[in-house]
mmCIF file of N, CA and C in Angstrom:
data_model
loop_
_atom_site.group_PDB
_atom_site.id
_atom_site.type_symbol
_atom_site.label_atom_id
_atom_site.label_comp_id
_atom_site.label_asym_id
_atom_site.label_seq_id
_atom_site.Cartn_x
_atom_site.Cartn_y
_atom_site.Cartn_z
ATOM 1 N N UNK A 297 95.866 94.574 105.932
ATOM 2 C CA UNK A 297 96.066 94.058 104.392
ATOM 3 C C UNK A 297 97.962 94.236 104.421
ATOM 4 N N UNK A 298 98.330 92.811 103.975
ATOM 5 C CA UNK A 298 99.645 93.090 103.607
ATOM 6 C C UNK A 298 99.971 94.107 102.478
ATOM 7 N N UNK A 299 101.495 94.432 102.403
ATOM 8 C CA UNK A 299 101.882 95.286 101.245
ATOM 9 C C UNK A 299 102.272 94.393 100.262
ATOM 10 N N UNK A 300 102.539 94.771 99.082
ATOM 11 C CA UNK A 300 102.663 94.218 97.780
ATOM 12 C C UNK A 300 104.007 93.135 97.999
ATOM 13 N N UNK A 301 105.072 93.365 98.508
ATOM 14 C CA UNK A 301 105.841 92.679 98.790
ATOM 15 C C UNK A 301 106.012 91.726 99.955
ATOM 16 N N UNK A 302 105.030 92.244 101.000
ATOM 17 C CA UNK A 302 104.937 91.192 102.015
ATOM 18 C C UNK A 302 103.925 89.920 101.538
ATOM 19 N N UNK A 303 103.069 90.435 100.764
ATOM 20 C CA UNK A 303 102.142 89.303 100.018
ATOM 21 C C UNK A 303 102.590 88.356 99.102
ATOM 22 N N UNK A 304 103.583 88.853 98.718
ATOM 23 C CA UNK A 304 104.172 87.848 97.553
ATOM 24 C C UNK A 304 105.119 87.365 98.519
ATOM 25 N N UNK A 305 106.252 87.662 99.239
ATOM 26 C CA UNK A 305 107.212 86.984 100.030
ATOM 27 C C UNK A 305 106.062 85.792 100.924
ATOM 28 N N UNK A 306 104.997 86.356 101.506
ATOM 29 C CA UNK A 306 104.208 85.294 102.286
ATOM 30 C C UNK A 306 103.756 84.057 101.206
ATOM 31 N N UNK A 307 103.163 84.313 100.334
ATOM 32 C CA UNK A 307 102.782 83.398 99.136
ATOM 33 C C UNK A 307 104.158 82.540 99.041
ATOM 34 N N UNK A 308 105.133 83.128 98.744
ATOM 35 C CA UNK A 308 106.308 82.164 98.339
ATOM 36 C C UNK A 308 106.875 81.358 99.279
ATOM 37 N N UNK A 309 107.081 81.805 100.404
ATOM 38 C CA UNK A 309 106.915 80.862 101.781
ATOM 39 C C UNK A 309 105.969 79.824 101.868
ATOM 40 N N UNK A 310 104.704 80.342 102.341
ATOM 41 C CA UNK A 310 103.744 79.285 102.123
ATOM 42 C C UNK A 310 103.856 78.309 101.158
ATOM 43 N N UNK A 311 103.823 78.326 99.959
ATOM 44 C CA UNK A 311 104.191 77.604 98.866
ATOM 45 C C UNK A 311 105.383 76.734 99.011
ATOM 46 N N UNK A 312 106.256 77.274 99.196
ATOM 47 C CA UNK A 312 108.073 76.319 99.469
ATOM 48 C C UNK A 312 107.254 75.500 100.623
ATOM 49 N N UNK A 313 107.030 76.145 101.697
ATOM 50 C CA UNK A 313 106.538 75.150 103.080
ATOM 51 C C UNK A 313 105.749 73.906 102.928
ATOM 52 N N UNK A 314 104.933 74.187 101.660
ATOM 53 C CA UNK A 314 103.543 73.294 101.644
ATOM 54 C C UNK A 314 104.457 71.956 100.582
ATOM 55 N N UNK A 315 105.256 72.682 99.525
ATOM 56 C CA UNK A 315 105.817 71.538 98.429
ATOM 57 C C UNK A 315 106.950 70.898 99.224
ATOM 58 N N UNK A 316 107.695 71.545 100.213
ATOM 59 C CA UNK A 316 108.616 70.734 100.902
ATOM 60 C C UNK A 316 108.048 69.769 101.689
ATOM 61 N N UNK A 317 106.868 69.835 102.587
ATOM 62 C CA UNK A 317 106.216 69.093 103.392
ATOM 63 C C UNK A 317 105.954 67.833 102.381
ATOM 64 N N UNK A 318 105.251 68.223 101.163
ATOM 65 C CA UNK A 318 104.565 67.188 100.258
ATOM 66 C C UNK A 318 106.029 66.544 99.719
ATOM 67 N N UNK A 319 107.242 66.988 99.401
ATOM 68 C CA UNK A 319 108.020 66.158 99.002
ATOM 69 C C UNK A 319 108.797 65.294 100.002
ATOM 70 N N UNK A 320 109.125 65.896 101.106
ATOM 71 C CA UNK A 320 109.372 65.070 102.515
ATOM 72 C C UNK A 320 108.255 63.930 102.916
ATOM 73 N N UNK A 321 107.173 63.721 102.623
ATOM 74 C CA UNK A 321 106.266 63.043 102.743
ATOM 75 C C UNK A 321 106.154 61.995 101.933
ATOM 76 N N UNK A 322 106.183 62.049 100.583
ATOM 77 C CA UNK A 322 106.508 61.108 99.352
ATOM 78 C C UNK A 322 108.099 60.488 99.679
ATOM 79 N N UNK A 323 109.071 61.320 99.678
ATOM 80 C CA UNK A 323 110.236 60.352 99.745
ATOM 81 C C UNK A 323 110.768 59.890 101.078
ATOM 82 N N UNK A 324 110.349 60.183 102.353
ATOM 83 C CA UNK A 324 110.585 59.871 103.429
ATOM 84 C C UNK A 324 109.931 59.225 104.580
ATOM 85 N N UNK A 325 110.140 57.490 104.365
ATOM 86 C CA UNK A 325 109.536 57.031 105.307
ATOM 87 C C UNK A 325 108.851 57.463 106.487
ATOM 88 N N UNK A 326 110.274 57.708 107.358
ATOM 89 C CA UNK A 326 110.196 58.126 108.819
ATOM 90 C C UNK A 326 108.957 59.017 108.879
ATOM 91 N N UNK A 327 109.653 60.116 108.053
ATOM 92 C CA UNK A 327 108.292 61.187 108.112
ATOM 93 C C UNK A 327 107.166 60.831 108.053
ATOM 94 N N UNK A 328 106.919 59.869 106.929
ATOM 95 C CA UNK A 328 105.484 59.550 106.532
ATOM 96 C C UNK A 328 104.584 58.900 107.890
ATOM 97 N N UNK A 329 105.669 57.663 108.287
ATOM 98 C CA UNK A 329 105.028 57.494 109.373
ATOM 99 C C UNK A 329 104.805 58.208 110.558
ATOM 100 N N UNK A 330 105.671 59.450 110.867
ATOM 101 C CA UNK A 330 105.282 60.213 112.267
ATOM 102 C C UNK A 330 103.903 60.933 112.063
ATOM 103 N N UNK A 331 103.899 61.309 110.385
ATOM 104 C CA UNK A 331 102.558 62.102 110.155
ATOM 105 C C UNK A 331 101.601 61.105 110.138
ATOM 106 N N UNK A 332 101.241 59.861 110.035
ATOM 107 C CA UNK A 332 100.566 58.799 110.232
ATOM 108 C C UNK A 332 100.011 58.260 111.447
ATOM 109 N N UNK A 333 100.927 58.833 112.517
ATOM 110 C CA UNK A 333 100.770 58.517 113.896
ATOM 111 C C UNK A 333 100.401 59.667 114.405
ATOM 112 N N UNK A 334 100.515 60.819 114.375
ATOM 113 C CA UNK A 334 100.035 62.168 114.585
ATOM 114 C C UNK A 334 98.941 62.579 113.640
ATOM 115 N N UNK A 335 97.928 62.142 113.792
ATOM 116 C CA UNK A 335 96.767 62.634 112.784
ATOM 117 C C UNK A 335 96.317 64.338 113.136
ATOM 118 N N UNK A 336 96.299 64.311 114.473
ATOM 119 C CA UNK A 336 95.786 65.770 114.876
ATOM 120 C C UNK A 336 96.677 66.993 114.504
ATOM 121 N N UNK A 337 97.908 66.908 114.465
ATOM 122 C CA UNK A 337 99.115 67.452 114.293
ATOM 123 C C UNK A 337 98.902 67.548 112.366
ATOM 124 N N UNK A 338 98.773 66.858 112.208
ATOM 125 C CA UNK A 338 98.759 66.610 110.555
ATOM 126 C C UNK A 338 97.459 67.182 110.024
ATOM 127 N N UNK A 339 96.478 66.965 110.608
ATOM 128 C CA UNK A 339 95.512 67.757 110.133
ATOM 129 C C UNK A 339 95.347 69.597 110.603
ATOM 130 N N UNK A 340 95.853 69.543 111.772
ATOM 131 C CA UNK A 340 96.019 71.246 112.031
ATOM 132 C C UNK A 340 97.000 71.805 111.063
ATOM 133 N N UNK A 341 98.293 71.107 110.833
ATOM 134 C CA UNK A 341 99.238 71.768 109.532
ATOM 135 C C UNK A 341 98.450 72.019 108.521
ATOM 136 N N UNK A 342 97.769 70.701 108.095
ATOM 137 C CA UNK A 342 97.356 71.193 106.709
ATOM 138 C C UNK A 342 96.304 72.320 106.516
ATOM 139 N N UNK A 343 95.555 72.178 107.727
ATOM 140 C CA UNK A 343 94.212 73.258 107.886
ATOM 141 C C UNK A 343 94.806 74.593 107.691
ATOM 142 N N UNK A 344 95.967 74.712 108.574
ATOM 143 C CA UNK A 344 96.772 76.187 108.411
ATOM 144 C C UNK A 344 97.281 76.650 107.069
ATOM 145 N N UNK A 345 97.782 75.629 106.202
ATOM 146 C CA UNK A 345 98.282 75.889 104.951
ATOM 147 C C UNK A 345 97.379 75.956 104.235
ATOM 148 N N UNK A 346 96.447 75.309 104.378
ATOM 149 C CA UNK A 346 95.121 75.587 103.075
ATOM 150 C C UNK A 346 94.640 77.101 103.415
ATOM 151 N N UNK A 347 94.457 77.385 105.126
ATOM 152 C CA UNK A 347 93.599 78.691 105.443
ATOM 153 C C UNK A 347 94.960 79.802 104.879
ATOM 154 N N UNK A 348 96.318 79.786 104.972
ATOM 155 C CA UNK A 348 97.142 80.545 104.523
ATOM 156 C C UNK A 348 96.951 81.319 103.221
ATOM 157 N N UNK A 349 97.067 79.986 102.513
ATOM 158 C CA UNK A 349 96.631 80.204 100.866
ATOM 159 C C UNK A 349 95.521 81.009 100.596
ATOM 160 N N UNK A 350 94.365 80.538 101.176
ATOM 161 C CA UNK A 350 93.170 80.897 100.970
ATOM 162 C C UNK A 350 93.104 82.441 101.401
ATOM 163 N N UNK A 351 93.661 83.081 102.208
ATOM 164 C CA UNK A 351 93.671 84.316 102.785
ATOM 165 C C UNK A 351 94.678 85.148 101.968
ATOM 166 N N UNK A 352 95.763 84.330 101.702
ATOM 167 C CA UNK A 352 96.876 85.188 100.303
ATOM 168 C C UNK A 352 96.309 85.587 99.234
ATOM 169 N N UNK A 353 95.186 84.611 98.676
ATOM 170 C CA UNK A 353 94.625 84.687 97.627
ATOM 171 C C UNK A 353 93.518 85.778 97.668
ATOM 172 N N UNK A 354 92.728 85.590 98.639
ATOM 173 C CA UNK A 354 91.784 86.792 98.812
ATOM 174 C C UNK A 354 92.311 88.040 99.282
ATOM 175 N N UNK A 355 93.606 88.152 99.632
ATOM 176 C CA UNK A 355 94.255 89.369 99.985
ATOM 177 C C UNK A 355 94.589 90.199 98.858
ATOM 178 N N UNK A 356 95.187 89.300 97.737
ATOM 179 C CA UNK A 356 95.455 89.821 96.249
ATOM 180 C C UNK A 356 94.460 89.978 95.398
ATOM 181 N N UNK A 357 93.350 89.297 95.659
ATOM 182 C CA UNK A 357 91.797 89.629 94.740
ATOM 183 C C UNK A 357 91.258 91.118 95.284
ATOM 184 N N UNK A 358 91.251 91.231 96.726
ATOM 185 C CA UNK A 358 90.889 92.889 97.209
ATOM 186 C C UNK A 358 91.775 93.865 96.713
ATOM 187 N N UNK A 359 93.346 93.577 96.960
ATOM 188 C CA UNK A 359 94.017 94.562 96.400
ATOM 189 C C UNK A 359 93.878 94.966 94.790
ATOM 190 N N UNK A 360 93.710 94.086 93.987
ATOM 191 C CA UNK A 360 93.262 94.225 92.556
ATOM 192 C C UNK A 360 92.242 94.936 92.558
ATOM 193 N N UNK A 361 91.037 94.381 93.381
ATOM 194 C CA UNK A 361 89.992 95.526 92.737
ATOM 195 C C UNK A 361 90.090 96.580 93.420
ATOM 196 N N UNK A 362 90.844 97.250 94.828
ATOM 197 C CA UNK A 362 90.710 98.168 95.140
ATOM 198 C C UNK A 362 91.561 99.099 93.788
ATOM 199 N N UNK A 363 92.739 98.380 93.361
ATOM 200 C CA UNK A 363 93.838 99.359 92.293
ATOM 201 C C UNK A 363 92.798 99.787 90.735
ATOM 202 N N UNK A 364 92.139 98.749 90.593
ATOM 203 C CA UNK A 364 90.732 98.837 89.415
ATOM 204 C C UNK A 364 89.849 100.191 89.728
ATOM 205 N N UNK A 365 89.183 99.893 91.011
ATOM 206 C CA UNK A 365 88.374 101.091 91.769
ATOM 207 C C UNK A 365 89.126 102.292 91.638
ATOM 208 N N UNK A 366 90.301 102.443 92.057
ATOM 209 C CA UNK A 366 90.984 103.634 92.037
ATOM 210 C C UNK A 366 91.480 104.337 90.695
ATOM 211 N N UNK A 367 91.679 103.320 89.684
ATOM 212 C CA UNK A 367 92.023 103.686 88.232
ATOM 213 C C UNK A 367 90.618 104.124 87.485
ATOM 214 N N UNK A 368 89.752 103.630 87.851
ATOM 215 C CA UNK A 368 88.345 103.943 87.096
ATOM 216 C C UNK A 368 87.909 105.445 87.735
ATOM 217 N N UNK A 369 88.255 105.739 88.802
ATOM 218 C CA UNK A 369 87.802 106.982 89.490
ATOM 219 C C UNK A 369 88.848 107.941 88.955
ATOM 220 N N UNK A 370 90.299 107.743 88.804
ATOM 221 C CA UNK A 370 91.093 108.773 87.988
ATOM 222 C C UNK A 370 90.554 109.015 86.869
ATOM 223 N N UNK A 371 90.641 107.795 86.020
ATOM 224 C CA UNK A 371 89.974 107.804 84.713
ATOM 225 C C UNK A 371 88.831 108.912 84.254
ATOM 226 N N UNK A 372 87.839 108.580 85.175
ATOM 227 C CA UNK A 372 86.765 109.436 85.223
ATOM 228 C C UNK A 372 86.872 110.646 85.077
ATOM 229 N N UNK A 373 87.535 111.364 86.350
ATOM 230 C CA UNK A 373 87.985 112.677 86.812
ATOM 231 C C UNK A 373 88.778 113.078 85.581
ATOM 232 N N UNK A 374 89.666 112.568 85.075
ATOM 233 C CA UNK A 374 90.552 113.093 83.891
ATOM 234 C C UNK A 374 89.606 113.276 82.529
ATOM 235 N N UNK A 375 88.493 112.408 82.372
ATOM 236 C CA UNK A 375 87.662 112.665 81.076
ATOM 237 C C UNK A 375 87.048 113.753 81.455
ATOM 238 N N UNK A 376 86.365 113.927 82.736
ATOM 239 C CA UNK A 376 85.615 115.469 83.342
ATOM 240 C C UNK A 376 86.444 116.539 82.773
ATOM 241 N N UNK A 377 87.894 116.785 83.179
ATOM 242 C CA UNK A 377 88.874 118.021 83.118
ATOM 243 C C UNK A 377 88.920 118.247 81.676
ATOM 244 N N UNK A 378 89.026 116.845 80.978
ATOM 245 C CA UNK A 378 89.390 116.796 79.481
ATOM 246 C C UNK A 378 88.438 117.743 78.649
ATOM 247 N N UNK A 379 86.960 117.134 78.949
ATOM 248 C CA UNK A 379 85.796 117.484 78.651
ATOM 249 C C UNK A 379 85.706 119.063 78.775
ATOM 250 N N UNK A 380 85.825 119.449 80.087
ATOM 251 C CA UNK A 380 85.869 121.086 80.401
ATOM 252 C C UNK A 380 86.939 121.679 79.579
ATOM 253 N N UNK A 381 88.089 121.043 79.240
ATOM 254 C CA UNK A 381 89.124 122.123 78.679
ATOM 255 C C UNK A 381 88.474 121.882 77.335
ATOM 256 N N UNK A 382 87.886 121.099 76.842
ATOM 257 C CA UNK A 382 87.693 121.329 75.263
ATOM 258 C C UNK A 382 86.444 122.321 75.038
ATOM 259 N N UNK A 383 85.860 122.270 76.100
ATOM 260 C CA UNK A 383 84.583 123.175 75.969
ATOM 261 C C UNK A 383 85.022 124.899 76.096
ATOM 262 N N UNK A 384 86.286 124.730 77.221
ATOM 263 C CA UNK A 384 86.461 125.978 77.268
ATOM 264 C C UNK A 384 87.558 126.615 76.413
ATOM 265 N N UNK A 385 88.196 125.668 75.541
ATOM 266 C CA UNK A 385 88.879 125.985 74.092
ATOM 267 C C UNK A 385 87.784 126.435 73.330
ATOM 268 N N UNK A 386 87.194 125.970 72.877
ATOM 269 C CA UNK A 386 85.942 126.169 72.184
ATOM 270 C C UNK A 386 85.424 127.564 72.228
ATOM 271 N N UNK A 387 84.946 127.686 73.555
ATOM 272 C CA UNK A 387 84.361 129.071 74.020
ATOM 273 C C UNK A 387 85.416 130.353 73.846
ATOM 274 N N UNK A 388 86.568 130.139 74.223
ATOM 275 C CA UNK A 388 87.597 130.960 73.822
ATOM 276 C C UNK A 388 87.821 131.376 72.381
ATOM 277 N N UNK A 389 87.958 130.137 71.830
ATOM 278 C CA UNK A 389 88.141 130.291 70.136
ATOM 279 C C UNK A 389 87.184 131.000 69.586
ATOM 280 N N UNK A 390 85.829 130.796 70.216
ATOM 281 C CA UNK A 390 84.633 131.616 69.490
ATOM 282 C C UNK A 390 84.402 132.872 69.791
ATOM 283 N N UNK A 391 84.939 133.153 70.976
ATOM 284 C CA UNK A 391 85.387 134.668 71.469
ATOM 285 C C UNK A 391 86.223 135.245 70.774
ATOM 286 N N UNK A 392 87.326 134.710 70.294
ATOM 287 C CA UNK A 392 88.497 135.217 69.541
ATOM 288 C C UNK A 392 88.309 135.496 68.104
ATOM 289 N N UNK A 393 87.210 134.825 67.542
ATOM 290 C CA UNK A 393 86.997 134.702 66.175
ATOM 291 C C UNK A 393 85.875 136.092 66.063
ATOM 292 N N UNK A 394 85.269 136.463 66.857
ATOM 293 C CA UNK A 394 84.607 137.540 66.946
ATOM 294 C C UNK A 394 83.599 137.461 67.394
ATOM 295 N N UNK A 395 82.909 136.511 67.540
ATOM 296 C CA UNK A 395 81.596 136.319 68.440
ATOM 297 C C UNK A 395 81.754 136.834 69.947
ATOM 298 N N UNK A 396 81.845 137.838 70.047
ATOM 299 C CA UNK A 396 81.822 138.357 71.444
ATOM 300 C C UNK A 396 80.709 138.381 72.384
ATOM 301 N N UNK A 397 79.459 137.670 71.561
ATOM 302 C CA UNK A 397 78.274 137.802 72.268
ATOM 303 C C UNK A 397 78.217 136.469 73.330
ATOM 304 N N UNK A 398 78.233 136.865 74.553
ATOM 305 C CA UNK A 398 78.446 135.969 75.744
ATOM 306 C C UNK A 398 77.253 135.123 75.746
ATOM 307 N N UNK A 399 75.961 135.820 75.126
ATOM 308 C CA UNK A 399 74.607 135.009 75.313
ATOM 309 C C UNK A 399 74.670 133.848 74.347
ATOM 310 N N UNK A 400 75.178 134.006 73.399
ATOM 311 C CA UNK A 400 75.414 133.015 71.845
ATOM 312 C C UNK A 400 76.445 131.980 72.555
ATOM 313 N N UNK A 401 77.873 132.273 73.074
ATOM 314 C CA UNK A 401 78.584 131.451 74.020
ATOM 315 C C UNK A 401 77.873 130.595 74.920
ATOM 316 N N UNK A 402 77.086 131.104 75.710
ATOM 317 C CA UNK A 402 76.185 130.566 76.835
ATOM 318 C C UNK A 402 75.006 129.645 76.366
ATOM 319 N N UNK A 403 74.493 129.610 75.075
ATOM 320 C CA UNK A 403 73.535 128.790 74.616
ATOM 321 C C UNK A 403 74.314 127.467 74.008
ATOM 322 N N UNK A 404 75.455 127.726 73.311
ATOM 323 C CA UNK A 404 75.837 126.521 72.586
ATOM 324 C C UNK A 404 76.927 125.733 73.911
ATOM 325 N N UNK A 405 77.457 126.384 75.011
ATOM 326 C CA UNK A 405 77.948 125.591 76.029
ATOM 327 C C UNK A 405 77.225 126.025 77.524
ATOM 328 N N UNK A 406 76.084 125.620 77.609
ATOM 329 C CA UNK A 406 75.209 125.974 78.882
ATOM 330 C C UNK A 406 75.997 125.348 80.283
ATOM 331 N N UNK A 407 75.959 125.806 81.295
ATOM 332 C CA UNK A 407 76.643 125.479 82.350
ATOM 333 C C UNK A 407 77.826 126.008 82.425
ATOM 334 N N UNK A 408 78.734 126.296 81.522
ATOM 335 C CA UNK A 408 80.290 127.057 81.464
ATOM 336 C C UNK A 408 80.200 128.212 81.796
ATOM 337 N N UNK A 409 78.768 129.198 81.613
ATOM 338 C CA UNK A 409 78.918 130.622 82.065
ATOM 339 C C UNK A 409 78.838 130.613 83.320
ATOM 340 N N UNK A 410 79.546 131.761 84.069
ATOM 341 C CA UNK A 410 79.476 131.448 85.416
ATOM 342 C C UNK A 410 79.991 130.738 86.490
ATOM 343 N N UNK A 411 80.434 129.332 85.809
ATOM 344 C CA UNK A 411 81.045 128.384 86.607
ATOM 345 C C UNK A 411 82.526 128.547 86.989
#
């Protein structure tokens, strides 16, 4: 998979090449005639340009999905840690408030004692 800047540069190059070929084909009669007499070359170049654009778009889509997946995993882990911190802070607050009974704390926050 291409790095972020390589994908951008490749997309820019392919777009510029495609645009240049289209502009030359529209404005230059000699080049238009050459492409008309070389059908296999024309089809090959056009096919390669379409393939490159497709691959670059697919690469960007895959990259964005991976980034979104990683972001969701990090967010889920952060939510778990925040929840554990809140429960721990509540347990400590109750213990400091005079409810030194560990059984009561355990009943209110199951799964925290001994973990």
